[in-house]
CSV table of C-alpha atoms and ligand atoms in Angstrom, one decimal:
chain,number,residue,atom,x,y,z
A,96,UNK,CA,31.9,16.3,13.1
A,97,UNK,CA,28.2,16.1,12.5
A,98,UNK,CA,26.3,19.4,12.2
A,99,UNK,CA,24.3,20.4,15.3
A,100,UNK,CA,20.5,20.7,15.2
A,101,UNK,CA,18.9,23.9,16.7
A,102,UNK,CA,18.4,22.0,20.0
A,103,UNK,CA,22.1,21.2,20.2
A,104,UNK,CA,21.8,17.5,19.2
A,105,UNK,CA,24.4,16.4,16.8
A,106,UNK,CA,22.6,15.6,13.6
A,107,UNK,CA,23.5,12.4,11.8
A,108,UNK,CA,22.6,12.7,8.1
A,109,UNK,CA,20.8,9.8,6.4
A,110,UNK,CA,21.6,9.3,2.7
A,111,UNK,CA,19.0,6.9,1.2
A,112,UNK,CA,20.4,4.8,-1.6
A,113,UNK,CA,17.7,4.2,-4.2
A,114,UNK,CA,19.7,1.7,-6.5
A,115,UNK,CA,17.3,-1.2,-5.8
A,116,UNK,CA,14.2,0.7,-6.7
A,117,UNK,CA,15.9,0.8,-10.1
A,118,UNK,CA,16.7,-2.9,-9.9
A,119,UNK,CA,13.0,-3.7,-9.6
A,120,UNK,CA,12.2,-1.3,-12.4
A,121,UNK,CA,14.8,-2.8,-14.6
A,122,UNK,CA,13.5,-6.4,-14.1
A,123,UNK,CA,10.6,-5.4,-16.4
A,124,UNK,CA,12.4,-2.7,-18.4
A,125,UNK,CA,9.7,-0.1,-18.0
A,126,UNK,CA,9.4,3.1,-15.9
A,127,UNK,CA,7.8,1.6,-12.8
A,128,UNK,CA,8.8,1.9,-9.9
A,129,UNK,CA,10.5,5.2,-10.6
A,130,UNK,CA,13.6,5.8,-8.5
A,131,UNK,CA,12.9,9.6,-8.5
A,132,UNK,CA,9.5,9.1,-7.0
A,133,UNK,CA,11.2,6.9,-4.3
A,134,UNK,CA,13.7,9.7,-3.8
A,135,UNK,CA,11.0,12.3,-3.2
A,136,UNK,CA,9.3,9.9,-0.8
A,137,UNK,CA,12.5,9.3,1.1
A,138,UNK,CA,13.2,13.1,1.4
A,139,UNK,CA,9.6,13.6,2.7
A,140,UNK,CA,10.2,10.9,5.3
A,141,UNK,CA,13.4,12.5,6.6
A,142,UNK,CA,16.3,11.6,4.3
A,143,UNK,CA,18.9,14.3,4.2
A,144,UNK,CA,20.2,13.2,0.8
A,145,UNK,CA,19.9,10.7,-1.9
A,146,UNK,CA,22.6,8.2,-3.0
A,147,UNK,CA,22.8,6.5,-6.3
A,148,UNK,CA,25.4,4.2,-7.8
A,149,UNK,CA,25.9,4.6,-11.5
A,150,UNK,CA,27.7,1.3,-12.2
A,151,UNK,CA,29.7,0.8,-15.4
A,152,UNK,CA,27.3,-2.0,-16.5
A,153,UNK,CA,24.2,0.2,-15.6
A,154,UNK,CA,22.6,-2.7,-13.9
A,155,UNK,CA,20.3,-0.5,-11.8
A,156,UNK,CA,20.6,3.3,-12.0
A,157,UNK,CA,20.7,4.7,-15.5
A,158,UNK,CA,22.3,7.8,-16.9
A,159,UNK,CA,18.8,9.3,-17.3
A,160,UNK,CA,18.1,8.6,-13.6
A,161,UNK,CA,21.2,10.7,-12.7
A,162,UNK,CA,20.0,13.5,-15.0
A,163,UNK,CA,16.5,13.6,-13.5
A,164,UNK,CA,17.8,13.3,-9.9
A,165,UNK,CA,20.2,16.2,-10.5
A,166,UNK,CA,17.4,18.3,-12.1
A,167,UNK,CA,14.6,17.6,-9.7
A,168,UNK,CA,16.0,16.6,-6.3
A,169,UNK,CA,15.6,19.0,-3.4
A,170,UNK,CA,18.4,17.5,-1.3
A,171,UNK,CA,22.1,16.8,-2.0
A,172,UNK,CA,22.9,14.0,-4.4
A,173,UNK,CA,25.8,11.6,-3.6
A,174,UNK,CA,26.9,9.9,-6.8
A,175,UNK,CA,28.7,6.6,-6.1
A,176,UNK,CA,31.0,5.6,-9.0
A,177,UNK,CA,34.1,3.9,-10.0
A,178,UNK,CA,37.2,6.0,-10.4
A,179,UNK,CA,37.3,5.9,-14.2
A,180,UNK,CA,37.5,8.7,-16.8
A,181,UNK,CA,34.0,7.8,-18.1
A,182,UNK,CA,32.5,8.4,-14.6
A,183,UNK,CA,34.6,11.5,-14.1
A,184,UNK,CA,33.1,13.0,-17.3
A,185,UNK,CA,29.6,12.2,-16.1
A,186,UNK,CA,30.2,13.6,-12.7
A,187,UNK,CA,31.7,16.9,-14.0
A,188,UNK,CA,28.7,17.3,-16.3
A,189,UNK,CA,26.1,16.9,-13.5
A,190,UNK,CA,28.1,18.3,-10.5
A,191,UNK,CA,26.4,16.2,-7.7
A,192,UNK,CA,27.0,17.5,-4.2
A,193,UNK,CA,29.5,14.6,-3.6
A,194,UNK,CA,31.0,11.7,-5.4
A,195,UNK,CA,31.8,8.5,-3.5
A,196,UNK,CA,34.5,6.6,-5.2
A,197,UNK,CA,34.1,2.8,-4.9
A,198,UNK,CA,35.9,-0.2,-6.2
A,199,UNK,CA,33.9,-1.9,-8.9
A,200,UNK,CA,34.1,-5.4,-10.5
A,201,UNK,CA,31.5,-6.5,-13.0
A,202,UNK,CA,31.0,-10.0,-11.6
A,203,UNK,CA,30.3,-8.8,-8.0
A,204,UNK,CA,26.7,-8.6,-6.8
A,205,UNK,CA,27.4,-5.5,-4.7
A,206,UNK,CA,30.5,-3.5,-3.7
A,207,UNK,CA,32.8,-6.0,-2.1
A,208,UNK,CA,35.6,-4.5,0.1
A,209,UNK,CA,36.9,-0.9,0.1
A,210,UNK,CA,38.9,1.1,-2.4
A,211,UNK,CA,42.6,0.3,-2.7
A,212,UNK,CA,43.6,3.9,-2.1
A,213,UNK,CA,47.4,3.3,-2.3
A,214,UNK,CA,47.0,1.0,-5.3
A,215,UNK,CA,44.9,3.7,-7.1
A,216,UNK,CA,48.2,5.7,-7.4
A,217,UNK,CA,48.4,8.8,-9.6
A,218,UNK,CA,45.2,8.0,-11.5
A,219,UNK,CA,43.1,8.1,-8.4
A,220,UNK,CA,44.8,11.3,-7.2
A,221,UNK,CA,44.1,12.9,-10.5
A,222,UNK,CA,40.4,11.9,-10.4
A,223,UNK,CA,40.0,13.2,-6.9
A,224,UNK,CA,41.7,16.5,-7.8
A,225,UNK,CA,39.5,17.0,-10.9
A,226,UNK,CA,36.3,16.3,-9.0
A,227,UNK,CA,37.3,18.7,-6.3
A,228,UNK,CA,38.3,21.3,-8.9
A,229,UNK,CA,34.7,21.0,-10.3
A,230,UNK,CA,33.3,21.8,-6.9
A,231,UNK,CA,32.3,18.3,-6.0
A,232,UNK,CA,33.1,16.9,-2.5
A,233,UNK,CA,35.0,13.6,-2.8
A,234,UNK,CA,34.4,10.6,-0.6
A,235,UNK,CA,36.4,7.4,-0.6
A,236,UNK,CA,34.6,4.1,0.3
A,237,UNK,CA,37.2,2.3,2.4
A,238,UNK,CA,37.8,-0.5,4.9
A,239,UNK,CA,38.0,0.7,8.5
A,240,UNK,CA,41.8,0.2,8.3
A,241,UNK,CA,44.3,2.8,9.7
A,242,UNK,CA,46.7,2.5,6.7
A,243,UNK,CA,43.8,3.2,4.3
A,244,UNK,CA,42.5,6.1,6.3
A,245,UNK,CA,46.0,7.7,6.2
A,246,UNK,CA,46.2,7.1,2.5
A,247,UNK,CA,42.8,8.7,2.0
A,248,UNK,CA,43.9,11.8,3.9
A,249,UNK,CA,47.2,11.9,1.9
A,250,UNK,CA,45.2,11.6,-1.4
A,251,UNK,CA,43.3,14.8,-0.3
A,252,UNK,CA,39.8,13.3,-0.1
A,253,UNK,CA,37.2,15.3,1.8
A,254,UNK,CA,35.4,12.3,3.2
A,255,UNK,CA,35.9,8.6,4.0
A,256,UNK,CA,32.9,6.3,4.0
A,257,UNK,CA,33.7,3.4,6.2
A,258,UNK,CA,32.6,0.0,4.9
A,259,UNK,CA,30.2,-1.6,7.4
A,260,UNK,CA,29.6,-4.7,5.3
A,261,UNK,CA,31.8,-7.1,7.4
A,262,UNK,CA,30.2,-5.9,10.7
A,263,UNK,CA,26.8,-6.4,9.3
A,264,UNK,CA,27.6,-9.9,7.9
A,265,UNK,CA,28.9,-10.9,11.4
A,266,UNK,CA,25.8,-9.5,13.0
A,267,UNK,CA,23.6,-11.6,10.7
A,268,UNK,CA,25.7,-14.7,11.5
A,269,UNK,CA,25.2,-14.0,15.2
A,270,UNK,CA,28.9,-13.8,15.8
A,271,UNK,CA,29.0,-11.5,18.9
A,272,UNK,CA,32.8,-11.6,19.3
A,273,UNK,CA,33.3,-10.7,15.7
A,274,UNK,CA,30.7,-7.9,15.9
A,275,UNK,CA,32.5,-6.4,18.9
A,276,UNK,CA,35.8,-6.6,17.1
A,277,UNK,CA,34.4,-4.9,13.9
A,278,UNK,CA,32.6,-2.2,15.8
A,279,UNK,CA,35.8,-1.4,17.6
A,280,UNK,CA,37.7,-1.3,14.3
A,281,UNK,CA,35.1,1.1,12.8
A,282,UNK,CA,35.1,3.3,15.9
A,283,UNK,CA,38.9,3.6,15.8
A,284,UNK,CA,38.9,4.3,12.1
A,285,UNK,CA,36.3,7.0,12.6
A,286,UNK,CA,38.4,8.7,15.3
A,287,UNK,CA,41.5,8.5,13.2
A,288,UNK,CA,39.8,9.9,10.1
A,289,UNK,CA,38.2,12.7,12.0
A,290,UNK,CA,41.6,13.7,13.6
A,291,UNK,CA,43.1,13.6,10.1
A,292,UNK,CA,40.5,16.2,9.0
A,293,UNK,CA,38.3,13.8,7.1
A,294,UNK,CA,34.5,13.9,7.3
A,295,UNK,CA,33.3,10.4,8.4
A,296,UNK,CA,30.5,8.5,6.8
A,297,UNK,CA,29.6,4.8,6.9
A,298,UNK,CA,27.5,2.4,5.0
A,299,UNK,CA,26.8,-1.0,3.5
A,300,UNK,CA,24.5,-3.6,4.8
A,301,UNK,CA,23.1,-1.5,7.7
A,302,UNK,CA,19.7,-2.6,9.1
A,303,UNK,CA,17.5,-1.7,12.1
A,304,UNK,CA,19.6,-4.1,14.1
A,305,UNK,CA,23.0,-2.8,13.2
A,306,UNK,CA,22.5,0.9,12.7
A,307,UNK,CA,22.6,1.9,16.4
A,308,UNK,CA,26.3,1.0,17.2
A,309,UNK,CA,27.5,3.0,14.2
A,310,UNK,CA,25.1,5.9,14.7
A,311,UNK,CA,26.4,6.3,18.3
A,312,UNK,CA,30.0,7.0,17.1
A,313,UNK,CA,30.4,10.7,17.8
A,314,UNK,CA,32.5,11.4,14.7
A,315,UNK,CA,30.0,9.9,12.3
A,316,UNK,CA,28.4,12.6,10.1
A,317,UNK,CA,26.4,10.5,7.5
A,318,UNK,CA,25.1,7.0,7.0
A,319,UNK,CA,24.2,5.7,3.6
A,320,UNK,CA,21.6,2.9,3.6
A,321,UNK,CA,19.8,1.3,0.7
A,322,UNK,CA,19.1,-2.4,0.3
A,323,UNK,CA,17.6,-3.0,3.6
A,324,UNK,CA,15.3,0.1,3.4
A,325,UNK,CA,14.0,-0.9,-0.1
A,326,UNK,CA,13.5,-4.5,1.1
A,327,UNK,CA,11.8,-3.4,4.2
A,328,UNK,CA,9.5,-1.1,2.2
A,329,UNK,CA,7.9,-4.2,0.8
A,330,UNK,CA,6.7,-5.3,4.3
A,331,UNK,CA,5.7,-1.8,5.2
A,332,UNK,CA,3.9,-1.1,1.9
A,333,UNK,CA,2.7,-4.3,0.3
A,334,UNK,CA,-0.4,-4.3,2.5
A,335,UNK,CA,-1.4,-0.9,1.1
A,336,UNK,CA,-0.8,-1.7,-2.5
A,337,UNK,CA,-2.7,-5.1,-2.3
A,338,UNK,CA,-5.5,-3.4,-0.4
A,339,UNK,CA,-5.7,-0.6,-3.0
A,340,UNK,CA,-5.8,-3.2,-5.8
A,341,UNK,CA,-8.5,-5.2,-4.0
A,342,UNK,CA,-10.5,-2.0,-3.7
A,343,UNK,CA,-10.3,-1.2,-7.4
A,344,UNK,CA,-11.2,-4.7,-8.4
A,345,UNK,CA,-14.1,-4.8,-6.0
A,346,UNK,CA,-15.4,-1.4,-7.3
A,347,UNK,CA,-15.1,-2.7,-10.9
A,348,UNK,CA,-17.0,-5.8,-10.1
A,349,UNK,CA,-19.7,-3.8,-8.3
A,350,UNK,CA,-20.4,-2.0,-11.6
A,351,UNK,CA,-20.5,-5.4,-13.5
A,352,UNK,CA,-23.0,-6.6,-10.9
A,353,UNK,CA,-25.3,-3.5,-11.3
A,354,UNK,CA,-25.3,-3.9,-15.1
A,355,UNK,CA,-26.0,-7.6,-14.8
A,356,UNK,CA,-29.0,-7.0,-12.5
A,357,UNK,CA,-30.3,-4.2,-14.7
A,358,UNK,CA,-29.9,-6.4,-17.8
A,359,UNK,CA,-31.7,-9.3,-16.3
A,360,UNK,CA,-34.6,-7.1,-15.1
A,361,UNK,CA,-34.9,-5.6,-18.6
A,362,UNK,CA,-35.0,-8.9,-20.4
A,363,UNK,CA,-37.1,-10.8,-17.9
A,364,UNK,CA,-40.6,-10.5,-19.6
A,365,UNK,CA,-39.2,-11.5,-23.0
A,366,UNK,CA,-37.2,-14.4,-21.5
A,367,UNK,CA,-40.4,-15.9,-20.1
A,368,UNK,CA,-41.6,-16.7,-23.7
A,369,UNK,CA,-38.3,-17.9,-25.1
A,370,UNK,CA,-36.7,-21.4,-25.3
A,371,UNK,CA,-34.1,-22.3,-22.8
A,372,UNK,CA,-31.3,-22.1,-25.4
A,373,UNK,CA,-32.1,-18.5,-26.3
A,374,UNK,CA,-32.2,-17.5,-22.6
A,375,UNK,CA,-28.7,-18.8,-22.2
A,376,UNK,CA,-27.3,-16.8,-25.1
A,377,UNK,CA,-29.0,-13.6,-23.9
A,378,UNK,CA,-27.4,-14.1,-20.5
A,379,UNK,CA,-24.0,-14.5,-22.0
A,380,UNK,CA,-24.4,-11.4,-24.0
A,381,UNK,CA,-25.3,-9.3,-21.0
A,382,UNK,CA,-21.9,-10.1,-19.5
A,383,UNK,CA,-20.0,-8.7,-22.5
A,384,UNK,CA,-18.8,-5.1,-21.7
B,1823,PXP,N1,27.7,3.0,0.6
B,1823,PXP,C1,28.4,2.5,-0.6
B,1823,PXP,C2,29.6,3.1,-1.0
B,1823,PXP,C3,27.8,1.5,-1.3
B,1823,PXP,O1,28.4,1.0,-2.4
B,1823,PXP,C4,26.5,0.9,-0.9
B,1823,PXP,C5,25.9,-0.1,-1.7
B,1823,PXP,O2,25.6,0.4,-3.0
B,1823,PXP,C6,25.9,1.5,0.2
B,1823,PXP,C7,26.6,2.5,1.0
B,1823,PXP,C8,24.6,1.1,0.7
B,1823,PXP,O3,24.6,-0.3,1.1
B,1823,PXP,P1,23.3,-1.1,1.3
B,1823,PXP,O4,22.5,-1.0,0.0
B,1823,PXP,O5,23.7,-2.4,1.7
B,1823,PXP,O6,22.6,-0.4,2.4
């Protein structure tokens, strides 16, 4: 169940996923925008934790990002990763607060579908056991399906994160019947998971329009949200960055204007006795910094 705030209200934790800050950074290969700076901003704005997915192809978050997040973050880090030995070694080196095991295919654009917990067999159980032995809480990203919830409890995960992608896709498509069906499925899965002793999280595709139905489910302890928040930040922040750039440019031009005026005043008496050709050259020169 969610932890209670001092006033008795059950607190639903918000994990902000910063993967797509790294996506924008990587588009240019430099250091801007820095996902760690975004993580600090998210925490200052009310995030309870930060989520980052270190993909096998490193398409957004890098190994260095994980090192820096772990060193500098003041809130828990939830590391999303595939259930592989490479990722297990990274996780046990950094000891994030939690690891969320997700299915991963190189050709997918984002995590499609939940983890095949039964299909993961002995290897998945071993990875869960090793993460737990290292003191890391283990979450499985799963479809809201009773059989998968039961398999997650049997595999001794601490947490299930219920995949809300289908629900959010149906909401975007305006399919009210489909939305009602999916919300019902997620709610039932949350109840089942909670009664099986699992902590319940949810995420994928959540937006301002779709968060409320999930946030109202009493068993829900944490929501992980990324893509929408980073996208929405453009609309909440582009006005500020453009206005700041405008101000810097205007300030720079004001100085150019002052130099030009001063230059013209200084050269005015001499210009009066010169040929038009020389006057033009002098004017051009005064514009050179
Ligand atoms: N939870 C998991 C397990 C995910 O893989 C993702 C996407 O990286 C999210 C939550 C966040 O989804 P979104 O970026 O669509 O909010």
